[in-house]
Short mmCIF file of C-alpha atoms in Angstrom, two decimals:
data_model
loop_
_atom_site.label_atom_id
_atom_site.label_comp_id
_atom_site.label_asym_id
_atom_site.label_seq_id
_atom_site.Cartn_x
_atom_site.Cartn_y
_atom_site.Cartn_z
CA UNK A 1420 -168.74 -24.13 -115.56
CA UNK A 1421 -167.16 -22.86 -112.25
CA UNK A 1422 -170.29 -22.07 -110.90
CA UNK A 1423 -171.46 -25.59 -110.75
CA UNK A 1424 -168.13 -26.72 -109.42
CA UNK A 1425 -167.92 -23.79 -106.72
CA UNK A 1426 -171.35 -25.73 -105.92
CA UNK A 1427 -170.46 -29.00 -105.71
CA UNK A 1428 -167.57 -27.93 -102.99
CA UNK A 1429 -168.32 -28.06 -99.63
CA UNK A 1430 -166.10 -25.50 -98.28
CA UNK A 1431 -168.60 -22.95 -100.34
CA UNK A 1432 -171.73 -24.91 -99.16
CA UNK A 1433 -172.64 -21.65 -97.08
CA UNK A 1434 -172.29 -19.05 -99.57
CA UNK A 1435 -175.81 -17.93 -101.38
CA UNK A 1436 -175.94 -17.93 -105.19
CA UNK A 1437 -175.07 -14.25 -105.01
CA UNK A 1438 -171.87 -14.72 -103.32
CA UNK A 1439 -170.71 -17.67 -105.53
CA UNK A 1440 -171.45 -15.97 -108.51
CA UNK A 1441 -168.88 -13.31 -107.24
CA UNK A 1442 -166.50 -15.67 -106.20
CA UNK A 1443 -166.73 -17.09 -109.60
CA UNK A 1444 -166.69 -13.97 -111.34
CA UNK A 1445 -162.85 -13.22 -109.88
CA UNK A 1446 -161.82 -16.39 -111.23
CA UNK A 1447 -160.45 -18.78 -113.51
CA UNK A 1448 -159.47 -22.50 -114.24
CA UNK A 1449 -156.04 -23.67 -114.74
CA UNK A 1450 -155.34 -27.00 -115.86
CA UNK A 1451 -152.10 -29.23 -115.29
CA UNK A 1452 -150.82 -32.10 -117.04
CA UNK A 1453 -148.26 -34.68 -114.99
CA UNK A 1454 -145.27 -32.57 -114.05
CA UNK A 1455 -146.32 -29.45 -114.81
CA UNK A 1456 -145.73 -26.84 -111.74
CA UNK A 1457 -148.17 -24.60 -110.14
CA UNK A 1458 -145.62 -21.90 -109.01
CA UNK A 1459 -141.92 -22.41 -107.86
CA UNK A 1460 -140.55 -21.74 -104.35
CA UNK A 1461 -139.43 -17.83 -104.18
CA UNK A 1462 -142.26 -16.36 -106.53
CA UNK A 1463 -144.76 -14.13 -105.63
CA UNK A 1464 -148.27 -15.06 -105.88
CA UNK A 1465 -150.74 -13.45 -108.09
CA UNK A 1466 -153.40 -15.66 -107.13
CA UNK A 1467 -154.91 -17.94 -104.20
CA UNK A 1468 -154.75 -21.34 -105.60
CA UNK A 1469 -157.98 -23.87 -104.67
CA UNK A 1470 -157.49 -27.90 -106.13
CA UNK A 1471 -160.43 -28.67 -107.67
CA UNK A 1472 -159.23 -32.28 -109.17
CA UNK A 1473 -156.18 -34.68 -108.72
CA UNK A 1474 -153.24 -34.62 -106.99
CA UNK A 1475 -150.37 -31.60 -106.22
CA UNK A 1476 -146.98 -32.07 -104.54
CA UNK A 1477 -145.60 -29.52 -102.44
CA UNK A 1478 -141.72 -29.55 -101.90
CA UNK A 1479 -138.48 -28.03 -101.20
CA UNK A 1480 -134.85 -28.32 -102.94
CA UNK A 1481 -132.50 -27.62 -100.42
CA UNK A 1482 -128.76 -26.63 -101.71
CA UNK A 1483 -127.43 -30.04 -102.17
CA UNK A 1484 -130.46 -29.95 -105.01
CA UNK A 1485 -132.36 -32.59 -102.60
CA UNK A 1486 -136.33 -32.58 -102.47
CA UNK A 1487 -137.94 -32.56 -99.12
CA UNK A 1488 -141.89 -33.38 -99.85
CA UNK A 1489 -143.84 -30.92 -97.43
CA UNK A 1490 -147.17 -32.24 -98.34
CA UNK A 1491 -149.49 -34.07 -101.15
CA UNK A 1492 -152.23 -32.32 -101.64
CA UNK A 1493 -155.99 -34.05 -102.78
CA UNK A 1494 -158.93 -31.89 -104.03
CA UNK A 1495 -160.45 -30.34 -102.81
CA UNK A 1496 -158.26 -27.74 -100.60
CA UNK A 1497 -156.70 -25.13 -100.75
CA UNK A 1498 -152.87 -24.80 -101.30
CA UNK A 1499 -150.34 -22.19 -99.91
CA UNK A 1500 -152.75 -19.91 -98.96
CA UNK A 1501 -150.72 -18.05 -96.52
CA UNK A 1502 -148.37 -16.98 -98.97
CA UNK A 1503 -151.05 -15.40 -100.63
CA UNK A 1504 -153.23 -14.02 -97.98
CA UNK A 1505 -149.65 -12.35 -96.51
CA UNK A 1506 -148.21 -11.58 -100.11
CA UNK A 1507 -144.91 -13.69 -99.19
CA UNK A 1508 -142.94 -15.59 -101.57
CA UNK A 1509 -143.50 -19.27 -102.01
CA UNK A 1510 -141.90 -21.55 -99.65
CA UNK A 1511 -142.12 -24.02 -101.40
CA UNK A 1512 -142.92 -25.68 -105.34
CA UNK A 1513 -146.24 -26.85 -106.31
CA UNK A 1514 -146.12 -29.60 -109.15
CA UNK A 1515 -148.60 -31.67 -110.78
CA UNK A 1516 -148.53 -35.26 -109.55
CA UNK A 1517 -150.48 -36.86 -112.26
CA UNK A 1518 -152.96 -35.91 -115.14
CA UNK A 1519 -155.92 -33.91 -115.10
CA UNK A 1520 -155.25 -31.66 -112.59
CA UNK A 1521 -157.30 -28.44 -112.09
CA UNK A 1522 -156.67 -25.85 -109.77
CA UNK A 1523 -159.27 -22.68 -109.81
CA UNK A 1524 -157.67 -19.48 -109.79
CA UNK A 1525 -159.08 -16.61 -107.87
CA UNK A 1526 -157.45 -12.75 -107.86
CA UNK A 1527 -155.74 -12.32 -105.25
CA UNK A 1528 -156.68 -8.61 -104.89
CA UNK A 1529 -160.31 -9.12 -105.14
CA UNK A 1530 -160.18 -12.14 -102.81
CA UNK A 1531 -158.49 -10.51 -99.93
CA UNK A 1532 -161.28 -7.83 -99.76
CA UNK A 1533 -164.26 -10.44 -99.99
CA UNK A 1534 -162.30 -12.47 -97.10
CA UNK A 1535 -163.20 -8.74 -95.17
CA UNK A 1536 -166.42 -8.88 -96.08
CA UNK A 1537 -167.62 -12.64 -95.68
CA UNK A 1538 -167.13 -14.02 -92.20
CA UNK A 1539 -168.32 -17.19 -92.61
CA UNK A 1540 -165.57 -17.83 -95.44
CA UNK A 1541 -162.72 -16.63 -93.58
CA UNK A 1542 -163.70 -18.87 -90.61
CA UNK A 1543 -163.25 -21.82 -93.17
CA UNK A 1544 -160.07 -20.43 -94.52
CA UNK A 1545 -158.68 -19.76 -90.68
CA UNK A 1546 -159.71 -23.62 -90.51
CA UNK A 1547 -157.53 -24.44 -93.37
CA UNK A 1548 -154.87 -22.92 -92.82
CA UNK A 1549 -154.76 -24.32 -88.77
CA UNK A 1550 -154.83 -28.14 -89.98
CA UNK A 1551 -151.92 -27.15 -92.53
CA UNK A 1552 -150.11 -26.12 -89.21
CA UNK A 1553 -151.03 -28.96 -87.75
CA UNK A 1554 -149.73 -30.75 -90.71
CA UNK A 1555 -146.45 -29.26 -90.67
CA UNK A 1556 -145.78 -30.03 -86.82
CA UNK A 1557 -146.27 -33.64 -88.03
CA UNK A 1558 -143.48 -33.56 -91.19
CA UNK A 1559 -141.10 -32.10 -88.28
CA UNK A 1560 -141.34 -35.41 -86.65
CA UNK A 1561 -141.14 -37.48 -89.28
CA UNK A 1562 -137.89 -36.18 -90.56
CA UNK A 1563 -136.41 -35.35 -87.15
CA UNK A 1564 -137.99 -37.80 -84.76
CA UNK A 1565 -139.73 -40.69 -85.99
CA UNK A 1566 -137.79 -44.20 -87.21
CA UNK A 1567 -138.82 -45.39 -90.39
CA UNK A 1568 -141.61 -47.96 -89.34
CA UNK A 1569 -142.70 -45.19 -87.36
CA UNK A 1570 -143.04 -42.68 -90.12
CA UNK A 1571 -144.87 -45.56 -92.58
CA UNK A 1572 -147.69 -45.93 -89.54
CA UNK A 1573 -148.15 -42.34 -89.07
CA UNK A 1574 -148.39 -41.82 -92.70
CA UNK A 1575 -151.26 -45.11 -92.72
CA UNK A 1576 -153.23 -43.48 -89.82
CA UNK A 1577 -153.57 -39.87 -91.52
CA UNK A 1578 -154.32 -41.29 -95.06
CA UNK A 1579 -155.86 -44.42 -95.26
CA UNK A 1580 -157.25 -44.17 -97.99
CA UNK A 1581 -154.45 -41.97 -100.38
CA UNK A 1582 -152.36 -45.21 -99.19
CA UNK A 1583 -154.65 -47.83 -101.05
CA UNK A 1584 -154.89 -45.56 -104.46
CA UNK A 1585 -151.32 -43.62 -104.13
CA UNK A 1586 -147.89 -45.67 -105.75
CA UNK A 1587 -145.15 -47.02 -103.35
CA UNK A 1588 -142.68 -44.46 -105.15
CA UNK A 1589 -145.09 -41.46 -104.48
CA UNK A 1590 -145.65 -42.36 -100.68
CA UNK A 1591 -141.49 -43.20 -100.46
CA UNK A 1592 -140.90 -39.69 -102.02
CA UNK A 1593 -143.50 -38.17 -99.26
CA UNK A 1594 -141.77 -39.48 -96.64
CA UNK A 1595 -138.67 -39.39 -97.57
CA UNK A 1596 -137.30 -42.62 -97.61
CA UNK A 1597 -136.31 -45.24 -100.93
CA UNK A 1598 -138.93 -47.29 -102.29
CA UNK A 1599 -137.46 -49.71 -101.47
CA UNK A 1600 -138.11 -48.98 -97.76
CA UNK A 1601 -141.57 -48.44 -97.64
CA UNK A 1602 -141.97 -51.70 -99.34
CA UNK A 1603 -140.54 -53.57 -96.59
CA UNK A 1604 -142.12 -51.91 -93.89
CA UNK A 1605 -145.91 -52.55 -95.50
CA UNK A 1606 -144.67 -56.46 -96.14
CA UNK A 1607 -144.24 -56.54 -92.36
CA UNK A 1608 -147.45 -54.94 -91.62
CA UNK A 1609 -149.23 -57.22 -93.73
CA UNK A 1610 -147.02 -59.96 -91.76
CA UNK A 1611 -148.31 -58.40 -88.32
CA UNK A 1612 -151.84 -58.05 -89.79
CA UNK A 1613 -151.90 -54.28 -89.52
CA UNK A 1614 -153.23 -53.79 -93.26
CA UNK A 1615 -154.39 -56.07 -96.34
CA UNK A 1616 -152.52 -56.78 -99.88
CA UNK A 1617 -154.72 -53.76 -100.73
CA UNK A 1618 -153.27 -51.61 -97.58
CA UNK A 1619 -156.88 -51.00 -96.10
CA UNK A 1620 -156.37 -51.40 -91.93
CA UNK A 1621 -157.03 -54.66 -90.37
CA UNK A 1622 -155.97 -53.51 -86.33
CA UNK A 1623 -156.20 -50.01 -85.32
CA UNK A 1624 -154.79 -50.81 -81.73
CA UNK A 1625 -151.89 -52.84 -83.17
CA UNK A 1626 -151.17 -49.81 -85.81
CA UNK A 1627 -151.13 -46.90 -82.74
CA UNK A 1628 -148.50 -49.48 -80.60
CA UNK A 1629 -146.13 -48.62 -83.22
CA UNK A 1630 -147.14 -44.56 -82.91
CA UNK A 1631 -146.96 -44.79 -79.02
CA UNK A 1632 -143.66 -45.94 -78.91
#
């Protein structure tokens, strides 16, 4: 069973049968209903955690008991694996976003010494972990910089797709803003003929005006 999923990932496309049998062999399957959390901010992990299906949400509570959304995550990926590579506590709480989520498992121990021994895996992971950098240079400037409109069109450009699938209320919590929001915002795009009823893009040049600005 997590052999042939281990397969089916590209991230693991390089690895021989030999070395995803070992991978495999260190690990488990966890599976999450709606709501149910991975780990909460402040624990230590035990684990480094790899989405195999559906959808996680990674946030903050700050001491007003406010969540800040630090990213959704889509299989498949992997999810706070600094913490885990550097034994640190969470920053952060990992929650289910919908059914039929499963997240694979794999000892932590055991998976920091085959990260010494397999360079082609820890170039993937290094990879990982830069665009999750990258990631969190762009929630800085949504929260601290960007307007609104401006946040909306950023949020369209990086996930065109997530947009078309993902609920208003799910994007609004992302980025922080009411529901209520976000839905005007994508009524004007439509207006302006940025995206479709369905939220696909129409004008790419038209949607990076609003990013330029």
């Amino acid at each position: 069973m997590i052999i042939k999923k281990l397969h089916q990932l590209k991230i693991f496309e390089l690895f021989n049968a030999s070395e995803i049998e070992k991978l495999a062999q260190m690990s488990s399957i966890k599976r999450l209903t709606q709501d149910n959390i991975l780990f909460y901010e402040g624990e230590m992990p035990n684990y480094f955690y790899f989405l195999l299906e559906g959808h996680i949400k990674l946030y903050k509570t700050d001491l007003k008991g406010h969540e800040l959304v630090i990213h959704y995550f889509t299989q498949p990926t992997f999810i706070a694996e600094m913490a885990s590579f550097e034994n640190m506590k969470f920053p952060a709480t990992a929650i289910a976003m919908r059914d039929g989520v499963e997240v694979l498992l794999i000892d932590q121990k055991k998976f920091s010494t085959f990260l010494q021994e397999d360079a082609h895996f820890s170039f993937n992971l290094l990879k990982s972990i830069s665009l999750k950098v990258k990631h969190l240079e762009l929630v800085i400037n949504r929260n601290m910089v960007y307007d609104a409109m401006t946040k909306v069109c950023s949020f369209i450009e990086e996930n065109p797709k997530y947009l078309q699938k993902a609920k208003n209320k799910e994007i609004a919590s992302f980025l922080n803003m009411a529901p209520e929001t976000l839905s005007r915002i994508l009524s004007k795009l439509r207006k302006l003929e940025i995206i479709d009823k369905q939220n696909r893009i129409l004008d790419e040049e038209k949607l990076q005006a609003f990013l330029e600005v």
